[in-house]
Amino acid sequence: MQAVYPLVFSAALFCVGVYGVLSRRNAVLVLMSVELMLASVTINLVAFGAILGAGADPLLTGQVFALFVMAVAAAEVGVGLAIVLLLYRNRASVNIDDADLMKY
Amino acid sequence: MTAQDIGMLLVAVVGTASALLVVASRNVVHSALYLVIALLSVAATFLLLGAEFLAWAQVLVYVGAVVVLILFGLMLTRAPIGPTAQGNELGRALPMGVSIALFGFLATVIFLAYPTTDIALAPTTTAALGSVLYVHWAFPFMVLGFFLTVSLIGAIILARKEEGEGPDPYADAVTEVPVPAESDTTGDPTPVGR
């Protein structure tokens, strides 16, 4: 398989995630976009590990780091949704533009 | 062009299209369901790269747990389940320009760096990954487990209702709750009753 396919796929997912984070106002949708970006990073880690090959990477660093990113992403979405719930409870809104208490 | 190439192209097209639908869909529940397809295509990419354990972990953790958690978040925040309004012109054009420029840059760099590199299909068995993970990476792995525990306890403490904390969004819901004109949350955010 050409190495560019997974890498370009990962770049596309990342850029879609960037667009979602920047343009959407719903906090849960922003979290979903962050999930997309993290998934694209795990693709990159696994793909570079596969490009190196098992000979140059006997410890499987790429896959192990992808596993770590996956776990950290799960923790992130848990804490993130807790924060969104708290925001909703205090502001009765999940619009990230309403979370402007620290503005200026 | 091998079968692996064709499969990867198919997965990439499906994954990119569903990721675009995640951020472009007007209905947040549809976004969450398209997220399932996007994350499944990531799992398929792992399979094509030979990382079988990661693929199934992706299916279990993301599609099984994270998307369910997000759907619960959507329900608990009573996010407008239904069509939502879009932002203004600049609020959409600027992020689109930024992400398209970023994609152009990344794709150029990738094509320049790996023009002909080939990835040989060398499946990593779960046994091989496990023996590396529990021997060489044992300490980081345990730290990761501890980190997960701490963060989930923190999430519970954050989301727990404290005595007399903050204004009750339900108390003045009928009079207060403004509906911002240009936001994702028009719909009907008014929480009625409890």
Short mmCIF file of C-alpha atoms in Angstrom, two decimals:
data_model
loop_
_atom_site.label_atom_id
_atom_site.label_comp_id
_atom_site.label_asym_id
_atom_site.label_seq_id
_atom_site.Cartn_x
_atom_site.Cartn_y
_atom_site.Cartn_z
CA MET A 1 0.00 0.00 0.00
CA GLN A 2 1.24 3.46 -0.83
CA ALA A 3 2.22 5.32 2.34
CA VAL A 4 0.46 8.49 1.19
CA TYR A 5 -3.05 7.03 1.40
CA PRO A 6 -3.33 6.64 5.18
CA LEU A 7 -1.32 9.82 5.75
CA VAL A 8 -3.52 11.95 3.49
CA PHE A 9 -6.63 10.37 5.01
CA SER A 10 -5.32 11.32 8.43
CA ALA A 11 -4.60 14.89 7.27
CA ALA A 12 -8.12 15.16 5.84
CA LEU A 13 -9.70 13.97 9.09
CA PHE A 14 -7.57 16.42 11.05
CA CYS A 15 -8.55 19.36 8.86
CA VAL A 16 -12.24 18.44 9.07
CA GLY A 17 -11.81 18.37 12.85
CA VAL A 18 -10.17 21.81 12.77
CA TYR A 19 -13.08 23.14 10.75
CA GLY A 20 -15.56 21.67 13.22
CA VAL A 21 -13.78 23.10 16.25
CA LEU A 22 -13.59 26.55 14.68
CA SER A 23 -17.03 26.82 13.12
CA ARG A 24 -19.51 24.94 15.29
CA ARG A 25 -20.90 26.59 18.42
CA ASN A 26 -22.36 23.54 20.16
CA ALA A 27 -19.91 22.37 22.83
CA VAL A 28 -20.73 18.68 22.29
CA LEU A 29 -20.07 19.06 18.56
CA VAL A 30 -16.73 20.69 19.36
CA LEU A 31 -15.90 17.63 21.47
CA MET A 32 -16.82 15.37 18.54
CA SER A 33 -14.49 17.34 16.28
CA VAL A 34 -11.68 16.98 18.82
CA GLU A 35 -12.33 13.23 18.76
CA LEU A 36 -11.91 13.28 14.97
CA MET A 37 -8.59 15.10 15.31
CA LEU A 38 -7.32 12.63 17.92
CA ALA A 39 -8.36 9.68 15.74
CA SER A 40 -6.42 11.17 12.84
CA VAL A 41 -3.33 11.45 15.04
CA THR A 42 -3.59 7.76 15.98
CA ILE A 43 -3.73 6.88 12.26
CA ASN A 44 -0.54 8.87 11.78
CA LEU A 45 1.24 7.09 14.63
CA VAL A 46 0.28 3.63 13.36
CA ALA A 47 1.14 4.53 9.76
CA PHE A 48 4.60 5.81 10.63
CA GLY A 49 5.18 2.71 12.72
CA ALA A 50 4.21 0.59 9.72
CA ILE A 51 6.48 2.61 7.40
CA LEU A 52 9.41 1.95 9.73
CA GLY A 53 8.55 -1.73 9.80
CA ALA A 54 8.87 -4.22 12.61
CA GLY A 55 12.62 -4.48 12.09
CA ALA A 56 13.32 -0.85 12.95
CA ASP A 57 10.62 -0.65 15.61
CA PRO A 58 10.79 -3.84 17.68
CA LEU A 59 9.01 -2.23 20.62
CA LEU A 60 6.01 -1.31 18.40
CA THR A 61 6.26 2.27 19.61
CA GLY A 62 3.79 3.55 17.05
CA GLN A 63 1.00 1.20 18.02
CA VAL A 64 1.65 1.54 21.74
CA PHE A 65 1.53 5.33 21.49
CA ALA A 66 -1.67 5.08 19.46
CA LEU A 67 -3.14 2.98 22.26
CA PHE A 68 -2.09 5.62 24.78
CA VAL A 69 -3.65 8.39 22.69
CA MET A 70 -6.85 6.37 22.52
CA ALA A 71 -7.01 6.03 26.31
CA VAL A 72 -6.21 9.71 26.84
CA ALA A 73 -8.95 10.60 24.35
CA ALA A 74 -11.43 8.52 26.30
CA ALA A 75 -10.46 10.33 29.49
CA GLU A 76 -10.67 13.66 27.66
CA VAL A 77 -14.18 13.07 26.42
CA GLY A 78 -15.27 12.04 29.92
CA VAL A 79 -13.90 15.17 31.57
CA GLY A 80 -15.02 17.32 28.63
CA LEU A 81 -18.60 16.13 28.85
CA ALA A 82 -18.56 16.72 32.61
CA ILE A 83 -17.47 20.30 31.95
CA VAL A 84 -20.18 20.70 29.30
CA LEU A 85 -22.80 19.41 31.76
CA LEU A 86 -21.54 21.89 34.38
CA LEU A 87 -21.71 24.68 31.80
CA TYR A 88 -25.25 23.69 30.94
CA ARG A 89 -26.23 23.58 34.60
CA ASN A 90 -24.85 27.04 35.29
CA ARG A 91 -25.71 28.79 32.04
CA ALA A 92 -28.65 26.75 30.70
CA SER A 93 -26.83 26.64 27.36
CA VAL A 94 -24.22 24.54 25.59
CA ASN A 95 -23.27 27.34 23.22
CA ILE A 96 -19.56 27.94 23.66
CA ASP A 97 -20.10 31.65 22.98
CA ASP A 98 -22.04 31.85 26.23
CA ALA A 99 -19.00 30.70 28.24
CA ASP A 100 -17.45 34.16 28.25
CA LEU A 101 -17.02 34.75 31.99
CA MET A 102 -13.24 35.17 31.64
CA LYS A 103 -13.46 37.43 28.60
CA TYR A 104 -11.33 40.59 28.94
CA MET B 1 -2.66 -1.14 -7.52
CA THR B 2 -3.21 -3.88 -5.02
CA ALA B 3 -6.39 -4.88 -3.22
CA GLN B 4 -4.99 -3.17 -0.14
CA ASP B 5 -4.68 0.09 -2.08
CA ILE B 6 -8.25 -0.13 -3.31
CA GLY B 7 -9.54 -0.92 0.16
CA MET B 8 -7.60 1.97 1.66
CA LEU B 9 -8.93 4.41 -0.95
CA LEU B 10 -12.49 3.23 -0.33
CA VAL B 11 -12.10 3.57 3.44
CA ALA B 12 -10.51 7.00 3.05
CA VAL B 13 -13.34 8.27 0.85
CA VAL B 14 -16.04 6.93 3.17
CA GLY B 15 -14.25 8.20 6.26
CA THR B 16 -13.63 11.68 4.90
CA ALA B 17 -17.21 12.00 3.65
CA SER B 18 -18.68 10.95 6.98
CA ALA B 19 -16.29 13.23 8.86
CA LEU B 20 -17.47 16.12 6.67
CA LEU B 21 -21.06 15.17 7.47
CA VAL B 22 -20.20 15.19 11.21
CA VAL B 23 -19.22 18.84 11.11
CA ALA B 24 -21.72 19.91 8.42
CA SER B 25 -24.85 18.12 9.59
CA ARG B 26 -27.53 20.40 10.99
CA ASN B 27 -28.83 17.74 13.34
CA VAL B 28 -26.49 16.95 16.24
CA VAL B 29 -27.73 13.38 16.62
CA HIS B 30 -27.00 12.78 12.94
CA SER B 31 -23.51 14.17 13.61
CA ALA B 32 -23.00 11.62 16.38
CA LEU B 33 -24.14 8.80 14.11
CA TYR B 34 -21.85 9.93 11.28
CA LEU B 35 -19.07 10.03 13.86
CA VAL B 36 -19.62 6.27 14.28
CA ILE B 37 -18.93 5.75 10.56
CA ALA B 38 -15.87 8.00 10.62
CA LEU B 39 -14.40 6.16 13.62
CA LEU B 40 -15.19 2.78 12.08
CA SER B 41 -13.28 3.84 8.97
CA VAL B 42 -10.35 4.73 11.23
CA ALA B 43 -10.59 1.19 12.66
CA ALA B 44 -10.60 -0.20 9.09
CA THR B 45 -7.46 1.84 8.38
CA PHE B 46 -5.80 0.22 11.40
CA LEU B 47 -6.72 -3.19 10.04
CA LEU B 48 -5.25 -2.32 6.63
CA LEU B 49 -2.06 -1.15 8.36
CA GLY B 50 -1.86 -4.49 10.19
CA ALA B 51 -2.68 -3.26 13.68
CA GLU B 52 -5.43 -5.68 14.57
CA PHE B 53 -5.60 -5.08 18.30
CA LEU B 54 -5.81 -1.32 17.81
CA ALA B 55 -8.62 -1.78 15.31
CA TRP B 56 -10.76 -3.73 17.76
CA ALA B 57 -9.82 -1.43 20.62
CA GLN B 58 -10.95 1.46 18.42
CA VAL B 59 -14.29 -0.23 17.78
CA LEU B 60 -14.78 -1.04 21.46
CA VAL B 61 -13.59 2.22 22.99
CA TYR B 62 -14.75 4.78 20.45
CA VAL B 63 -17.77 3.30 18.74
CA GLY B 64 -18.86 1.44 21.83
CA ALA B 65 -18.14 3.85 24.65
CA VAL B 66 -17.26 7.33 23.47
CA VAL B 67 -20.15 7.74 21.03
CA VAL B 68 -22.61 6.46 23.64
CA LEU B 69 -21.12 8.94 26.12
CA ILE B 70 -21.52 11.73 23.57
CA LEU B 71 -25.13 10.74 22.91
CA PHE B 72 -25.77 10.82 26.66
CA GLY B 73 -24.16 14.26 26.75
CA LEU B 74 -26.48 15.41 23.98
CA MET B 75 -29.50 14.14 25.87
CA LEU B 76 -28.46 15.45 29.28
CA THR B 77 -27.72 18.94 27.98
CA ARG B 78 -30.96 18.87 26.02
CA ALA B 79 -29.03 20.18 23.09
CA PRO B 80 -31.48 21.04 20.35
CA ILE B 81 -32.20 17.62 18.92
CA GLY B 82 -33.25 18.66 15.46
CA PRO B 83 -32.08 21.14 12.89
CA THR B 84 -29.81 23.86 14.22
CA ALA B 85 -29.03 27.23 12.78
CA GLN B 86 -25.68 27.87 11.16
CA GLY B 87 -23.28 30.66 12.00
CA ASN B 88 -22.87 33.79 9.94
CA GLU B 89 -20.91 33.94 6.67
CA LEU B 90 -17.55 34.92 8.20
CA GLY B 91 -17.99 32.34 10.95
CA ARG B 92 -18.08 29.63 8.29
CA ALA B 93 -15.78 30.97 5.59
CA LEU B 94 -12.82 31.67 7.87
CA PRO B 95 -12.58 28.18 9.43
CA MET B 96 -13.11 26.63 6.01
CA GLY B 97 -10.24 28.68 4.57
CA VAL B 98 -8.01 27.77 7.50
CA SER B 99 -8.71 24.05 7.25
CA ILE B 100 -8.40 23.93 3.46
CA ALA B 101 -5.07 25.76 3.63
CA LEU B 102 -3.88 23.42 6.36
CA PHE B 103 -4.92 20.40 4.32
CA GLY B 104 -3.11 21.74 1.25
CA PHE B 105 0.04 22.24 3.29
CA LEU B 106 -0.10 18.82 4.93
CA ALA B 107 -0.88 17.00 1.68
CA THR B 108 1.99 18.77 -0.10
CA VAL B 109 4.42 17.85 2.65
CA ILE B 110 3.23 14.22 2.67
CA PHE B 111 3.49 13.87 -1.12
CA LEU B 112 6.96 15.43 -1.12
CA ALA B 113 8.21 13.31 1.78
CA TYR B 114 6.74 9.92 0.81
CA PRO B 115 6.30 9.96 -2.97
CA THR B 116 6.97 6.26 -3.53
CA THR B 117 7.16 4.76 -0.05
CA ASP B 118 5.37 1.47 0.22
CA ILE B 119 3.93 -0.06 3.37
CA ALA B 120 4.28 -3.81 3.44
CA LEU B 121 1.34 -5.55 5.05
CA ALA B 122 2.85 -7.02 8.21
CA PRO B 123 0.11 -7.83 10.69
CA THR B 124 0.99 -7.35 14.33
CA THR B 125 -0.67 -10.07 16.35
CA THR B 126 -2.35 -9.17 19.60
CA ALA B 127 0.01 -11.56 21.39
CA ALA B 128 3.06 -9.69 20.06
CA LEU B 129 1.64 -6.30 21.05
CA GLY B 130 0.67 -7.62 24.47
CA SER B 131 4.08 -9.08 25.18
CA VAL B 132 5.69 -5.75 24.31
CA LEU B 133 3.08 -3.74 26.19
CA TYR B 134 3.32 -5.70 29.44
CA VAL B 135 7.13 -6.00 29.42
CA HIS B 136 8.75 -2.92 27.89
CA TRP B 137 5.85 -0.52 28.33
CA ALA B 138 4.61 -1.89 31.66
CA PHE B 139 5.23 1.25 33.70
CA PRO B 140 3.69 3.74 31.23
CA PHE B 141 0.78 1.35 30.87
CA MET B 142 0.12 1.35 34.61
CA VAL B 143 0.49 5.12 34.74
CA LEU B 144 -2.10 5.27 31.98
CA GLY B 145 -4.48 3.11 34.00
CA PHE B 146 -3.99 5.35 37.03
CA PHE B 147 -4.55 8.42 34.85
CA LEU B 148 -7.80 7.00 33.50
CA THR B 149 -9.04 6.29 37.02
CA VAL B 150 -8.14 9.77 38.24
CA SER B 151 -9.73 11.50 35.25
CA LEU B 152 -12.97 9.54 35.50
CA ILE B 153 -13.23 10.23 39.24
CA GLY B 154 -12.58 13.88 38.41
CA ALA B 155 -15.34 13.79 35.79
CA ILE B 156 -17.78 12.37 38.32
CA ILE B 157 -16.85 15.03 40.89
CA LEU B 158 -17.19 17.77 38.26
CA ALA B 159 -20.58 16.62 37.05
CA ARG B 160 -22.04 15.93 40.52
CA LYS B 161 -24.61 18.39 41.72
CA GLU B 162 -23.31 20.38 44.66
CA GLU B 163 -25.43 21.94 47.38
CA GLY B 164 -26.50 25.44 46.34
CA GLU B 165 -24.08 25.62 43.46
CA GLY B 166 -24.81 28.07 40.67
CA PRO B 167 -28.20 29.27 39.55
CA ASP B 168 -30.73 26.57 38.89
CA PRO B 169 -31.31 26.60 35.13
CA TYR B 170 -34.78 25.21 35.64
CA ALA B 171 -35.96 27.78 38.15
CA ASP B 172 -36.11 30.75 35.78
CA ALA B 173 -36.16 28.80 32.56
CA VAL B 174 -39.39 30.30 31.31
CA THR B 175 -38.35 33.94 31.68
CA GLU B 176 -34.57 33.78 31.34
CA VAL B 177 -33.05 31.37 28.80
CA PRO B 178 -32.17 33.66 25.92
CA VAL B 179 -32.15 32.24 22.45
CA PRO B 180 -29.02 33.62 20.77
CA ALA B 181 -29.71 34.64 17.23
CA GLU B 182 -26.58 33.28 15.59
CA SER B 183 -25.75 30.01 17.23
CA ASP B 184 -26.04 26.29 16.99
CA THR B 185 -28.44 26.22 19.86
CA THR B 186 -31.55 27.87 18.58
CA GLY B 187 -34.02 25.00 18.41
CA ASP B 188 -35.83 24.98 21.70
CA PRO B 189 -33.34 24.98 24.57
CA THR B 190 -35.93 25.89 27.15
CA PRO B 191 -35.87 23.17 29.77
CA VAL B 192 -39.41 22.73 30.92
CA GLY B 193 -40.15 21.28 34.30
CA ARG B 194 -38.02 18.70 35.94
#
